[in-house]
Each structure stands twice: as C-alpha cells, then as structure tokens.
PDB file of C-alpha atoms in Angstrom:
ATOM      1  CA  MET F 100     -89.321 -48.332  53.521  1.00 72.00           C
ATOM      2  CA  SER F 101     -87.016 -45.317  53.549  1.00 81.00           C
ATOM      3  CA  THR F 102     -84.198 -44.864  51.057  1.00 86.00           C
ATOM      4  CA  GLY F 103     -81.607 -45.451  53.790  1.00 85.00           C
ATOM      5  CA  SER F 104     -83.333 -48.635  54.867  1.00 86.00           C
ATOM      6  CA  ALA F 105     -83.543 -49.874  51.277  1.00 91.00           C
ATOM      7  CA  ILE F 106     -79.823 -49.220  50.804  1.00 93.00           C
ATOM      8  CA  VAL F 107     -78.955 -51.100  54.002  1.00 93.00           C
ATOM      9  CA  VAL F 108     -81.106 -54.081  52.962  1.00 94.00           C
ATOM     10  CA  ALA F 109     -79.596 -54.134  49.466  1.00 96.00           C
ATOM     11  CA  VAL F 110     -76.005 -53.810  50.709  1.00 97.00           C
ATOM     12  CA  THR F 111     -76.604 -56.511  53.322  1.00 97.00           C
ATOM     13  CA  PHE F 112     -77.882 -59.037  50.804  1.00 97.00           C
ATOM     14  CA  VAL F 113     -75.237 -58.186  48.191  1.00 98.00           C
ATOM     15  CA  TRP F 114     -72.567 -58.631  50.882  1.00 98.00           C
ATOM     16  CA  LEU F 115     -74.124 -61.958  51.866  1.00 98.00           C
ATOM     17  CA  GLY F 116     -74.215 -63.094  48.238  1.00 97.00           C
ATOM     18  CA  MET F 117     -70.576 -62.173  47.696  1.00 97.00           C
ATOM     19  CA  VAL F 118     -69.458 -64.135  50.756  1.00 97.00           C
ATOM     20  CA  LEU F 119     -71.499 -67.166  49.727  1.00 97.00           C
ATOM     21  CA  ALA F 120     -70.284 -67.081  46.116  1.00 96.00           C
ATOM     22  CA  ILE F 121     -66.620 -66.495  46.812  1.00 96.00           C
ATOM     23  CA  SER F 122     -65.986 -68.274  50.099  1.00 94.00           C
ATOM     24  CA  PHE F 123     -68.225 -71.265  49.654  1.00 94.00           C
ATOM     25  CA  LEU F 124     -68.162 -71.741  45.848  1.00 93.00           C
ATOM     26  CA  GLU F 125     -65.151 -70.151  44.161  1.00 92.00           C
ATOM     27  CA  ALA F 126     -62.535 -70.846  46.825  1.00 88.00           C
ATOM     28  CA  PRO F 127     -62.961 -74.627  47.057  1.00 87.00           C
ATOM     29  CA  LEU F 128     -63.752 -75.127  43.367  1.00 90.00           C
ATOM     30  CA  LYS F 129     -60.669 -73.404  41.976  1.00 89.00           C
ATOM     31  CA  PHE F 130     -58.458 -76.191  43.306  1.00 85.00           C
ATOM     32  CA  ARG F 131     -60.491 -78.761  41.355  1.00 89.00           C
ATOM     33  CA  ALA F 132     -59.943 -77.041  38.008  1.00 88.00           C
ATOM     34  CA  PRO F 133     -57.579 -78.850  35.641  1.00 91.00           C
ATOM     35  CA  ASP F 134     -53.961 -77.701  35.770  1.00 89.00           C
ATOM     36  CA  VAL F 135     -54.481 -75.363  38.738  1.00 89.00           C
ATOM     37  CA  THR F 136     -51.516 -75.997  40.997  1.00 87.00           C
ATOM     38  CA  LEU F 137     -51.482 -75.168  44.690  1.00 84.00           C
ATOM     39  CA  GLN F 138     -49.298 -72.145  43.948  1.00 86.00           C
ATOM     40  CA  ILE F 139     -51.641 -70.823  41.237  1.00 88.00           C
ATOM     41  CA  GLY F 140     -54.691 -71.437  43.443  1.00 89.00           C
ATOM     42  CA  LEU F 141     -53.081 -69.608  46.353  1.00 88.00           C
ATOM     43  CA  GLY F 142     -52.117 -66.685  44.126  1.00 88.00           C
ATOM     44  CA  ILE F 143     -55.662 -66.404  42.798  1.00 90.00           C
ATOM     45  CA  GLY F 144     -57.128 -66.804  46.278  1.00 91.00           C
ATOM     46  CA  ARG F 145     -54.996 -64.034  47.711  1.00 91.00           C
ATOM     47  CA  LEU F 146     -56.141 -61.615  45.001  1.00 93.00           C
ATOM     48  CA  VAL F 147     -59.799 -62.600  45.245  1.00 94.00           C
ATOM     49  CA  PHE F 148     -59.972 -62.462  49.040  1.00 94.00           C
ATOM     50  CA  ARG F 149     -58.104 -59.152  49.190  1.00 94.00           C
ATOM     51  CA  ALA F 150     -60.718 -57.714  46.821  1.00 96.00           C
ATOM     52  CA  LEU F 151     -63.606 -59.349  48.705  1.00 97.00           C
ATOM     53  CA  ASN F 152     -62.383 -58.045  52.049  1.00 96.00           C
ATOM     54  CA  THR F 153     -61.956 -54.539  50.645  1.00 97.00           C
ATOM     55  CA  VAL F 154     -65.544 -54.544  49.393  1.00 98.00           C
ATOM     56  CA  GLU F 155     -66.745 -56.022  52.700  1.00 98.00           C
ATOM     57  CA  VAL F 156     -65.121 -53.199  54.653  1.00 98.00           C
ATOM     58  CA  ALA F 157     -66.777 -50.666  52.347  1.00 98.00           C
ATOM     59  CA  PHE F 158     -70.166 -52.375  52.778  1.00 98.00           C
ATOM     60  CA  ALA F 159     -69.755 -52.479  56.561  1.00 97.00           C
ATOM     61  CA  LEU F 160     -68.909 -48.762  56.626  1.00 97.00           C
ATOM     62  CA  VAL F 161     -71.960 -47.911  54.498  1.00 96.00           C
ATOM     63  CA  ILE F 162     -74.260 -49.937  56.739  1.00 94.00           C
ATOM     64  CA  VAL F 163     -72.822 -48.536  59.960  1.00 92.00           C
ATOM     65  CA  ALA F 164     -72.977 -44.966  58.631  1.00 92.00           C
ATOM     66  CA  ILE F 165     -76.607 -45.258  57.573  1.00 91.00           C
ATOM     67  CA  LEU F 166     -77.729 -47.000  60.763  1.00 88.00           C
ATOM     68  CA  ALA F 167     -75.772 -44.601  62.991  1.00 87.00           C
ATOM     69  CA  SER F 168     -77.224 -41.582  61.197  1.00 85.00           C
ATOM     70  CA  GLY F 169     -80.759 -42.724  61.916  1.00 75.00           C
ATOM     71  CA  THR F 170     -81.658 -42.769  58.210  1.00 64.00           C
ATOM     72  CA  GLY F 171     -81.953 -46.541  58.138  1.00 60.00           C
ATOM     73  CA  GLY F 172     -85.717 -46.541  58.460  1.00 56.00           C
ATOM     74  CA  THR F 173     -85.980 -46.251  62.236  1.00 55.00           C
ATOM     75  CA  ALA F 174     -86.331 -43.196  64.400  1.00 57.00           C
ATOM     76  CA  GLY F 175     -83.043 -43.012  66.251  1.00 63.00           C
ATOM     77  CA  PRO F 176     -80.659 -45.927  66.613  1.00 72.00           C
ATOM     78  CA  PRO F 177     -81.593 -49.262  65.044  1.00 78.00           C
ATOM     79  CA  PRO F 178     -83.341 -51.786  67.275  1.00 85.00           C
ATOM     80  CA  THR F 179     -81.019 -54.084  69.208  1.00 88.00           C
ATOM     81  CA  ARG F 180     -82.356 -57.099  67.313  1.00 91.00           C
ATOM     82  CA  VAL F 181     -80.989 -55.518  64.104  1.00 89.00           C
ATOM     83  CA  ALA F 182     -77.822 -53.972  65.543  1.00 91.00           C
ATOM     84  CA  VAL F 183     -76.568 -57.181  67.183  1.00 95.00           C
ATOM     85  CA  PRO F 184     -76.339 -59.330  64.028  1.00 97.00           C
ATOM     86  CA  PHE F 185     -74.638 -56.459  62.185  1.00 96.00           C
ATOM     87  CA  ALA F 186     -72.177 -56.109  65.060  1.00 96.00           C
ATOM     88  CA  VAL F 187     -71.489 -59.854  64.888  1.00 98.00           C
ATOM     89  CA  ALA F 188     -70.854 -59.656  61.129  1.00 98.00           C
ATOM     90  CA  VAL F 189     -68.528 -56.668  61.511  1.00 97.00           C
ATOM     91  CA  ALA F 190     -66.702 -58.344  64.424  1.00 98.00           C
ATOM     92  CA  ALA F 191     -66.229 -61.531  62.388  1.00 98.00           C
ATOM     93  CA  LEU F 192     -64.836 -59.493  59.496  1.00 98.00           C
ATOM     94  CA  ALA F 193     -62.502 -57.612  61.847  1.00 98.00           C
ATOM     95  CA  ALA F 194     -61.259 -60.875  63.367  1.00 98.00           C
ATOM     96  CA  GLN F 195     -60.590 -62.248  59.890  1.00 97.00           C
ATOM     97  CA  LEU F 196     -58.655 -59.174  58.822  1.00 97.00           C
ATOM     98  CA  ILE F 197     -56.714 -58.579  62.027  1.00 97.00           C
ATOM     99  CA  ALA F 198     -56.087 -62.065  63.414  1.00 96.00           C
ATOM    100  CA  VAL F 199     -56.502 -64.653  60.669  1.00 96.00           C
ATOM    101  CA  ARG F 200     -55.532 -63.099  57.319  1.00 94.00           C
ATOM    102  CA  PRO F 201     -51.977 -62.240  58.435  1.00 94.00           C
ATOM    103  CA  ARG F 202     -51.436 -65.886  59.455  1.00 92.00           C
ATOM    104  CA  LEU F 203     -52.855 -67.093  56.140  1.00 91.00           C
ATOM    105  CA  THR F 204     -50.638 -64.668  54.251  1.00 90.00           C
ATOM    106  CA  ARG F 205     -47.514 -65.862  56.078  1.00 89.00           C
ATOM    107  CA  ARG F 206     -48.411 -69.487  55.355  1.00 87.00           C
ATOM    108  CA  SER F 207     -49.170 -68.850  51.674  1.00 87.00           C
ATOM    109  CA  ASP F 208     -45.878 -66.932  51.394  1.00 87.00           C
ATOM    110  CA  GLN F 209     -44.095 -70.026  52.705  1.00 87.00           C
ATOM    111  CA  VAL F 210     -45.907 -72.347  50.300  1.00 84.00           C
ATOM    112  CA  LEU F 211     -45.272 -70.030  47.349  1.00 84.00           C
ATOM    113  CA  ALA F 212     -41.574 -70.034  48.330  1.00 86.00           C
ATOM    114  CA  GLY F 213     -41.554 -73.845  48.147  1.00 84.00           C
ATOM    115  CA  SER F 214     -42.016 -74.809  51.812  1.00 82.00           C
ATOM    116  CA  GLU F 215     -43.745 -78.116  52.476  1.00 77.00           C
ATOM    117  CA  GLY F 216     -44.272 -77.512  56.212  1.00 69.00           C
ATOM    118  CA  PRO F 217     -47.324 -78.571  58.208  1.00 75.00           C
ATOM    119  CA  ARG F 218     -50.722 -77.383  57.040  1.00 76.00           C
ATOM    120  CA  SER F 219     -52.153 -74.330  58.742  1.00 80.00           C
ATOM    121  CA  HIS F 220     -55.345 -74.557  60.779  1.00 90.00           C
ATOM    122  CA  ALA F 221     -55.989 -70.850  60.217  1.00 91.00           C
ATOM    123  CA  HIS F 222     -58.102 -71.739  57.162  1.00 90.00           C
ATOM    124  CA  TYR F 223     -60.566 -73.524  59.427  1.00 93.00           C
ATOM    125  CA  VAL F 224     -60.805 -70.459  61.659  1.00 96.00           C
ATOM    126  CA  TYR F 225     -61.368 -68.244  58.604  1.00 95.00           C
ATOM    127  CA  VAL F 226     -64.114 -70.566  57.290  1.00 95.00           C
ATOM    128  CA  GLY F 227     -65.731 -70.671  60.732  1.00 97.00           C
ATOM    129  CA  LEU F 228     -65.792 -66.883  60.832  1.00 97.00           C
ATOM    130  CA  GLU F 229     -67.251 -66.861  57.302  1.00 97.00           C
ATOM    131  CA  ALA F 230     -70.067 -69.113  58.530  1.00 97.00           C
ATOM    132  CA  VAL F 231     -70.715 -66.824  61.515  1.00 98.00           C
ATOM    133  CA  LYS F 232     -70.689 -63.776  59.230  1.00 98.00           C
ATOM    134  CA  THR F 233     -73.053 -65.488  56.766  1.00 98.00           C
ATOM    135  CA  VAL F 234     -75.615 -66.320  59.436  1.00 98.00           C
ATOM    136  CA  ALA F 235     -75.325 -62.840  60.971  1.00 98.00           C
ATOM    137  CA  LEU F 236     -75.874 -61.116  57.614  1.00 98.00           C
ATOM    138  CA  LEU F 237     -78.835 -63.352  56.788  1.00 97.00           C
ATOM    139  CA  VAL F 238     -80.454 -62.668  60.173  1.00 97.00           C
ATOM    140  CA  ALA F 239     -79.739 -58.924  59.943  1.00 95.00           C
ATOM    141  CA  GLY F 240     -81.171 -58.716  56.428  1.00 95.00           C
ATOM    142  CA  ILE F 241     -84.333 -60.596  57.342  1.00 95.00           C
ATOM    143  CA  LEU F 242     -84.851 -58.538  60.492  1.00 93.00           C
ATOM    144  CA  LEU F 243     -84.349 -55.316  58.513  1.00 90.00           C
ATOM    145  CA  LEU F 244     -87.220 -56.334  56.269  1.00 90.00           C
ATOM    146  CA  THR F 245     -89.486 -56.518  59.328  1.00 88.00           C
ATOM    147  CA  VAL F 246     -88.560 -53.094  60.777  1.00 77.00           C
TER     148      VAL F 246
END
C-alpha cells in the first residue's frame, strides 16, 4: 500500500468515526443529560457541528487531492468503484452545508430567541444525509483496502 493510499484509508475511517461518534452518539445523548435545556443543547450542537463540518471539509479535500493526483495507490484515477462512494459522501456533505445547515441555523436562532413555533423537519433531512454519508464512507474505506 502506498503512502497516499494509506493516508486516504486512514482519513476515510477517521472521518467515518467522527460522524458516527458525534452525529449518532453525542448529538442525541446531550439532550438526556441532567439540566441541559433545549437552548444549551442547541448552543453546544451548533459549536460541535460547525467544528465537525470544518474537519469534514478538510478531510474531503485531502482525499480528493490525493486521489486526483494519482498518489492514492492506483495508477491514474481511482477506480469507479472507489470514486463513486467518495463522490456520494462529498455530495452528502455539500448538501448538508449548502441546503440543510442554513435552515437548521435559522430554526435554532428562532428557538434561542424564545420562539415556540413548529418543529423543523430539516433535522430529519440532515440525519438522512448523515446515514448516506456513513454508508458511503464505510463502502469507500473497505473498497480502498481491496485496491
């Protein structure tokens, strides 16, 4: 396994682990902690997800740069079976950042300002995209190990 390939595999699985730990463990559990109000939970969530998304963008850029440069362990571009799941993961991240996060931010701004309006369904879209991204990263990582 080349150095580039090893870096891509490592970054892929670290990215996957971060999404699993934060989105599927930390996010739902924080609201069960004693004395954590909705406002405190939202404030923490905004900070944590901003940091997670920043790291995810950095990881995506590293992976794309290595695979595009041909130093990811294959001669030339990566095989389609590897490129497609990475493209799905990056597309899911882009959709979260461009389409869903702004809606979540507006809603959390309203809640933090004291609004009791209807609940947003954007969280369900975000979680759905997290599930898609999780599966895509898992498939990409496993396929990278077979290249």
